[in-house]
Amino acid sequence: MSVPLRLIPPPIQLRDVPEPRWDHVFRLSDDTGLFEHARNAIVRREHGYCVDDVSRGLLAIAREPRPGPELVRLGERYLAFLTHAQGAAGAFRNRMSYDRRWHDEPSLGDWWGRALWGLGTAAARARTPWLRREAMQAFRQSVRCRSPWPKAMAFAGLGAAEVLRADPRDREAAQLLGDAATVIGLPGSDPHWIWPERELTYASASYAEVVIAAGDLLGDESMLTDGLRMLAWLCEVQEHHGHLSTVPVCGWRAGKHRSRIGDIGSLAPDLLDQQPIEAAATADACATAAAVTGDERWDAPLFQSIAWFLGDNDTGTVMWDSETSGCYDGLTVNGPNLNQGAESTLALVSTLQHARRLASRSATRPSGGLA
């Protein structure tokens, strides 16, 4: 299968990439869950917890090949938080204050999708058998729900894909995955804008990833080709002078100039900020594409996503704090937003997990891979 990707020699070597560190994730966690925000590296307890971030935490822990006892206990705590947030009909609350009061009712927003992504990953990959069983029970309670929002469906579909990889006979997971891909739709014929929506917003790569997963796991070659085509196009438009330049906060729209950090125009500078979740979503999708196709060309955009955190970005800014192991919340025209919240820190951790696997694969290649 031919996918038009440009191989860009990275200025940062794979051997320069640090191991994933959990110090700041532990700092942001307590006996209830995971705090959403921090001022610099100090937890903002007044902002409370959210299912979105706890789900990200459970997902990242489930991806760890050899989690220590403390990390396993943290995963159990996150799972308990999600099951407490889950309504009887399968929807989820999202926001809890520091005094353990929920501030919303169960619904099917993005947090529902992320909860299923975390639960599905834990059900398939968690190292503790009882945690896998409990995660699967919670996944089952929500798997028949459907959200009206495509992004939520994409996240849920990625959780279903994890379950289906573990058990290809799981019909409910297969149905959810297929429905997610159908909601996202097909790429267009315009080579300048093939995306199925007229705007790129946040975590856009999740659309391509779930279509790739559906094509692979449901045996639909045409769908797989569509997903790979979507991802190749997204990687191309996010590449800028040989490095990753992610979709900014303001998004990109069909037929409009794609504004980037440093552009002089009518947009407020903060609308050009880039967020770590974009680099992490791109890394996830490229890693899935590489695993599904066995095509080493996906390693180049995957590594660009990794290198984005290490300073190979539009402003040459390192996006993580080596002292706290937290990730900065955004890349701005003036450098990093120094706050180190849960979403950004888990984006760093999950991307470094991909770097560790990429390094392992590269070490076995006769050519030495990305070095």
Coordinates of C-alpha atoms in Angstrom, one line a residue:
M1 CA 0.0 0.0 0.0
S2 CA 1.5 3.3 -1.1
V3 CA 1.3 6.2 1.4
P4 CA 2.9 9.5 0.4
L5 CA 5.1 10.4 3.4
R6 CA 8.3 12.4 3.3
L7 CA 11.2 11.0 5.4
I8 CA 12.7 14.0 7.3
P9 CA 16.0 13.3 9.0
P10 CA 15.4 14.3 12.6
P11 CA 17.8 16.8 14.3
I12 CA 17.3 15.0 17.6
Q13 CA 18.4 11.4 17.8
L14 CA 16.2 8.6 19.3
R15 CA 19.0 7.9 21.9
D16 CA 18.4 11.4 23.3
V17 CA 14.8 10.7 24.3
P18 CA 14.3 10.1 28.0
E19 CA 12.3 7.3 29.5
P20 CA 8.7 8.0 30.6
R21 CA 8.7 9.3 34.1
W22 CA 5.6 9.3 36.4
D23 CA 6.8 11.7 39.1
H24 CA 4.5 14.5 38.2
V25 CA 1.5 12.2 37.6
F26 CA 1.9 11.0 41.2
R27 CA 2.2 14.7 42.3
L28 CA -1.1 15.5 40.6
S29 CA -2.9 12.4 42.2
D30 CA -4.4 11.8 45.6
D31 CA -6.5 9.1 47.2
T32 CA -9.5 10.1 45.0
G33 CA -8.2 10.7 41.5
L34 CA -6.1 13.0 39.3
F35 CA -6.2 16.7 39.6
E36 CA -6.8 18.5 36.3
H37 CA -4.7 21.7 36.7
A38 CA -1.5 22.9 38.2
R39 CA 0.1 26.3 38.6
N40 CA 3.7 25.6 37.4
A41 CA 4.0 22.2 39.1
I42 CA 1.8 22.9 42.1
V43 CA -1.6 21.2 42.1
R44 CA -4.7 23.5 41.8
R45 CA -7.0 21.6 44.1
E46 CA -9.7 24.2 43.7
H47 CA -10.2 23.1 40.1
G48 CA -10.9 19.5 41.1
Y49 CA -10.8 16.4 39.0
C50 CA -12.3 15.3 35.6
V51 CA -13.1 12.0 34.0
D52 CA -11.2 13.1 30.8
D53 CA -7.9 13.2 32.6
V54 CA -8.4 10.2 34.9
S55 CA -9.2 8.2 31.7
R56 CA -6.0 9.4 30.1
G57 CA -4.2 8.3 33.3
L58 CA -5.7 4.8 33.3
L59 CA -4.9 4.4 29.6
A60 CA -1.2 5.3 30.1
I61 CA -0.8 3.0 33.1
A62 CA -2.4 0.1 31.2
R63 CA 0.2 0.7 28.4
E64 CA 3.1 0.2 30.8
P65 CA 4.7 -3.2 30.1
R66 CA 6.2 -3.5 33.6
P67 CA 4.4 -1.2 36.1
G68 CA 5.6 -1.1 39.6
P69 CA 3.3 -1.7 42.6
E70 CA 2.8 2.0 43.2
L71 CA 1.7 2.6 39.6
V72 CA -0.6 -0.4 39.7
R73 CA -2.3 1.0 42.8
L74 CA -2.7 4.3 41.0
G75 CA -4.4 2.5 38.1
E76 CA -6.8 0.9 40.6
R77 CA -7.6 4.3 42.0
Y78 CA -8.3 5.7 38.6
L79 CA -10.5 2.8 37.7
A80 CA -12.5 3.3 40.9
F81 CA -13.0 7.0 40.0
L82 CA -14.3 6.0 36.6
T83 CA -16.7 3.4 37.9
H84 CA -18.0 6.0 40.4
A85 CA -18.5 8.5 37.6
Q86 CA -20.4 6.0 35.5
G87 CA -24.2 6.2 35.4
A88 CA -26.5 3.1 35.4
A89 CA -27.3 3.6 31.7
G90 CA -23.6 3.9 30.7
A91 CA -23.1 7.6 30.4
F92 CA -20.5 9.4 32.6
R93 CA -20.2 12.4 34.8
N94 CA -17.1 14.5 34.1
R95 CA -16.3 17.0 36.8
M96 CA -15.8 16.5 40.5
S97 CA -14.8 19.2 43.0
Y98 CA -12.1 18.7 45.7
D99 CA -14.9 18.1 48.2
R100 CA -15.9 15.0 46.2
R101 CA -19.1 16.5 44.8
W102 CA -20.1 15.9 41.2
H103 CA -21.0 19.1 39.3
D104 CA -22.8 17.5 36.3
E105 CA -25.0 14.6 35.4
P106 CA -24.0 11.6 33.3
S107 CA -23.9 12.4 29.6
L108 CA -22.1 11.3 26.4
G109 CA -19.6 14.0 25.8
D110 CA -15.9 13.5 25.0
W111 CA -15.3 12.2 28.6
W112 CA -17.6 9.3 27.9
G113 CA -15.5 8.4 24.9
R114 CA -12.2 8.9 26.8
A115 CA -13.6 6.7 29.6
L116 CA -14.3 3.9 27.2
W117 CA -10.8 4.3 25.7
G118 CA -9.2 4.0 29.1
L119 CA -11.5 1.2 30.2
G120 CA -11.0 -0.7 27.0
T121 CA -7.2 -0.4 27.2
A122 CA -7.2 -1.5 30.8
A123 CA -9.5 -4.4 30.0
A124 CA -7.1 -5.5 27.3
R125 CA -3.7 -4.7 28.6
A126 CA -3.6 -4.2 32.4
R127 CA -1.1 -6.5 34.1
T128 CA -3.4 -7.2 37.1
P129 CA -6.1 -9.8 36.2
W130 CA -8.8 -8.5 38.5
L131 CA -8.3 -5.0 37.2
R132 CA -8.8 -6.3 33.6
R133 CA -12.0 -7.9 34.7
E134 CA -13.3 -4.8 36.5
A135 CA -12.4 -2.6 33.6
M136 CA -14.2 -5.0 31.2
Q137 CA -17.3 -5.0 33.3
A138 CA -17.4 -1.2 33.3
F139 CA -16.7 -1.2 29.5
R140 CA -19.6 -3.5 29.0
Q141 CA -21.9 -1.2 30.9
S142 CA -21.3 1.6 28.3
V143 CA -20.5 -0.2 25.1
R144 CA -24.0 0.0 23.7
C145 CA -24.2 3.8 24.2
R146 CA -23.7 6.1 21.2
S147 CA -22.7 9.7 21.4
P148 CA -24.0 12.4 18.9
W149 CA -20.5 13.9 18.9
P150 CA -17.9 12.4 16.4
K151 CA -14.9 13.1 18.6
A152 CA -16.5 11.2 21.5
M153 CA -17.2 8.3 19.2
A154 CA -13.6 8.3 18.0
F155 CA -12.3 8.1 21.5
A156 CA -14.8 5.3 22.4
G157 CA -13.9 3.5 19.2
L158 CA -10.2 3.4 20.1
G159 CA -11.2 1.7 23.4
A160 CA -13.3 -0.8 21.4
A161 CA -10.3 -1.4 19.2
E162 CA -8.2 -2.4 22.2
V163 CA -10.9 -4.9 23.4
L164 CA -11.2 -6.3 19.9
R165 CA -7.4 -6.8 19.5
A166 CA -7.6 -8.9 22.7
D167 CA -10.7 -10.8 21.6
P168 CA -11.5 -10.6 17.9
R169 CA -14.8 -12.3 18.6
D170 CA -16.2 -9.5 20.7
R171 CA -19.3 -8.4 18.7
E172 CA -20.2 -5.4 20.8
A173 CA -16.7 -3.9 20.6
A174 CA -16.7 -4.6 16.8
Q175 CA -20.1 -2.8 16.5
L176 CA -18.9 0.2 18.4
L177 CA -15.7 0.4 16.4
G178 CA -17.6 0.2 13.1
D179 CA -20.1 2.8 14.2
A180 CA -17.3 5.2 15.2
A181 CA -15.6 4.9 11.8
T182 CA -18.9 5.4 10.1
V183 CA -19.7 8.6 12.0
I184 CA -16.3 10.1 11.1
G185 CA -17.0 9.5 7.4
L186 CA -14.8 9.2 4.3
P187 CA -11.9 11.4 3.2
G188 CA -12.7 13.8 0.3
S189 CA -11.3 14.0 -3.2
D190 CA -9.8 17.5 -2.9
P191 CA -6.0 16.9 -2.4
H192 CA -5.7 20.2 -0.6
W193 CA -8.4 19.2 2.0
I194 CA -9.2 15.5 2.2
W195 CA -10.3 15.7 5.8
P196 CA -13.9 14.5 6.3
E197 CA -14.8 17.7 8.3
R198 CA -14.2 21.2 7.1
E199 CA -12.2 22.1 10.1
L200 CA -9.3 20.6 12.0
T201 CA -9.6 21.1 15.8
Y202 CA -8.2 19.2 18.7
A203 CA -6.8 15.7 18.8
S204 CA -7.6 15.4 15.1
A205 CA -5.4 12.4 14.5
S206 CA -7.8 10.3 16.6
Y207 CA -10.2 10.4 13.6
A208 CA -7.6 8.8 11.3
E209 CA -6.5 6.4 14.0
V210 CA -9.9 4.9 14.6
V211 CA -10.6 4.6 10.9
I212 CA -7.3 2.7 10.5
A213 CA -8.1 0.5 13.4
A214 CA -11.6 -0.2 12.1
G215 CA -10.2 -1.1 8.6
D216 CA -7.7 -3.4 10.1
L217 CA -9.8 -5.2 12.8
L218 CA -13.0 -5.4 10.8
G219 CA -11.2 -6.6 7.6
D220 CA -12.2 -3.6 5.5
E221 CA -9.2 -2.9 3.2
S222 CA -10.9 0.2 1.7
M223 CA -11.5 1.7 5.1
L224 CA -7.9 1.0 6.1
T225 CA -6.7 2.8 3.0
D226 CA -8.9 5.8 3.8
G227 CA -7.6 6.0 7.3
L228 CA -4.0 5.8 6.2
R229 CA -4.7 8.5 3.6
M230 CA -6.2 10.8 6.2
L231 CA -3.3 10.4 8.5
A232 CA -0.7 10.9 5.7
W233 CA -2.4 14.1 4.8
L234 CA -2.6 15.3 8.4
C235 CA 1.1 14.6 8.9
E236 CA 1.9 16.5 5.7
V237 CA 0.0 19.6 6.7
Q238 CA 1.4 19.6 10.2
E239 CA 5.0 19.4 9.0
H240 CA 6.7 22.7 8.8
H241 CA 10.4 23.1 7.9
G242 CA 11.0 19.5 8.7
H243 CA 9.4 19.4 12.2
L244 CA 5.9 18.9 13.6
S245 CA 3.9 22.1 13.8
T246 CA 0.5 21.0 15.2
V247 CA -2.9 22.4 14.6
P248 CA -3.2 25.4 16.9
V249 CA -5.9 26.3 19.4
C250 CA -7.8 28.3 16.7
G251 CA -7.9 25.3 14.4
W252 CA -7.5 25.2 10.6
R253 CA -10.3 25.5 8.1
A254 CA -10.7 24.4 4.6
G255 CA -9.8 27.1 2.1
K256 CA -8.2 29.4 4.8
H257 CA -4.6 30.2 5.6
R258 CA -3.2 27.7 8.1
S259 CA -1.9 30.1 10.8
R260 CA 1.1 29.0 12.8
I261 CA 3.1 30.4 15.7
G262 CA 4.9 33.5 14.5
D263 CA 2.4 34.5 11.9
I264 CA 1.5 38.2 11.9
G265 CA -2.2 38.7 11.2
S266 CA -5.5 39.5 12.8
L267 CA -5.5 36.5 15.2
A268 CA -4.7 37.0 18.8
P269 CA -1.3 35.4 19.6
D270 CA -2.8 33.0 22.1
L271 CA -5.1 31.5 19.4
L272 CA -1.9 30.2 17.7
D273 CA -0.8 28.2 20.8
Q274 CA 0.0 24.6 20.3
Q275 CA -1.0 22.0 22.9
P276 CA 0.7 18.7 23.8
I277 CA -2.4 16.7 23.1
E278 CA -2.0 17.3 19.4
A279 CA 1.6 15.8 19.3
A280 CA 0.4 12.9 21.5
A281 CA -2.6 12.1 19.3
T282 CA -0.3 12.2 16.2
A283 CA 2.1 9.9 17.9
D284 CA -0.7 7.5 18.8
A285 CA -2.1 7.4 15.2
C286 CA 1.4 7.0 13.6
A287 CA 2.2 4.1 16.0
T288 CA -1.0 2.4 15.1
A289 CA -0.4 2.9 11.4
A290 CA 3.1 1.4 11.8
A291 CA 1.8 -1.6 13.8
V292 CA -1.0 -2.3 11.3
T293 CA 1.0 -1.9 8.1
G294 CA 4.5 -2.9 9.2
D295 CA 5.6 0.2 7.1
E296 CA 8.7 1.8 8.7
R297 CA 7.9 5.1 6.9
W298 CA 5.4 5.9 9.7
D299 CA 8.4 6.1 12.1
A300 CA 9.4 9.5 10.7
P301 CA 6.2 11.4 11.6
L302 CA 6.0 9.4 14.9
F303 CA 9.5 10.6 15.7
Q304 CA 8.6 14.2 14.8
S305 CA 5.8 14.0 17.4
I306 CA 8.3 12.7 20.0
A307 CA 10.9 15.4 19.0
W308 CA 8.2 18.1 19.4
F309 CA 8.4 17.7 23.2
L310 CA 12.2 17.9 23.1
G311 CA 12.4 21.2 21.3
D312 CA 12.1 20.4 17.6
N313 CA 9.1 22.6 17.2
D314 CA 8.2 26.1 15.9
T315 CA 10.1 28.0 18.6
G316 CA 12.8 25.5 19.5
T317 CA 11.3 25.2 23.0
V318 CA 11.8 22.1 25.2
M319 CA 8.3 21.3 26.4
W320 CA 9.0 19.4 29.6
D321 CA 10.5 20.2 33.0
S322 CA 13.4 17.7 33.7
E323 CA 13.2 18.6 37.4
T324 CA 9.5 17.8 37.9
S325 CA 9.0 15.5 34.9
G326 CA 5.9 17.5 34.1
C327 CA 4.9 18.7 30.6
Y328 CA 4.2 22.4 29.9
D329 CA 0.6 23.1 29.0
G330 CA 1.2 24.8 25.7
L331 CA 3.7 26.2 23.2
T332 CA 3.2 29.9 22.7
V333 CA 4.9 32.6 20.6
N334 CA 6.9 33.5 23.8
G335 CA 7.9 30.0 24.8
P336 CA 6.1 27.5 27.0
N337 CA 3.1 28.0 29.2
L338 CA 4.9 26.9 32.4
N339 CA 1.8 25.3 34.0
Q340 CA 2.0 21.5 34.1
G341 CA -1.5 20.0 34.1
A342 CA -2.6 16.5 33.8
E343 CA -3.6 16.4 30.1
S344 CA -0.2 17.8 29.0
T345 CA 1.9 15.6 31.4
L346 CA 0.0 12.4 30.3
A347 CA 0.5 13.5 26.6
L348 CA 4.3 13.5 27.3
V349 CA 4.2 10.2 29.1
S350 CA 2.2 8.4 26.4
T351 CA 4.4 9.8 23.7
L352 CA 7.6 8.7 25.5
Q353 CA 6.0 5.2 25.8
H354 CA 5.9 5.2 22.0
A355 CA 9.5 6.4 21.9
R356 CA 10.6 3.5 24.1
R357 CA 8.9 1.0 21.7
L358 CA 10.4 2.7 18.7
A359 CA 13.8 2.5 20.2
S360 CA 13.3 -1.2 20.8
R361 CA 12.3 -1.8 17.2
S362 CA 15.1 0.4 15.8
A363 CA 17.7 -1.5 17.8
T364 CA 16.8 -4.7 16.0
R365 CA 17.1 -3.3 12.5
P366 CA 20.3 -4.0 10.6
S367 CA 20.6 -0.3 9.6
G368 CA 20.3 1.0 13.1
G369 CA 17.0 2.7 12.4
L370 CA 16.7 6.3 13.7
A371 CA 19.8 5.9 15.9

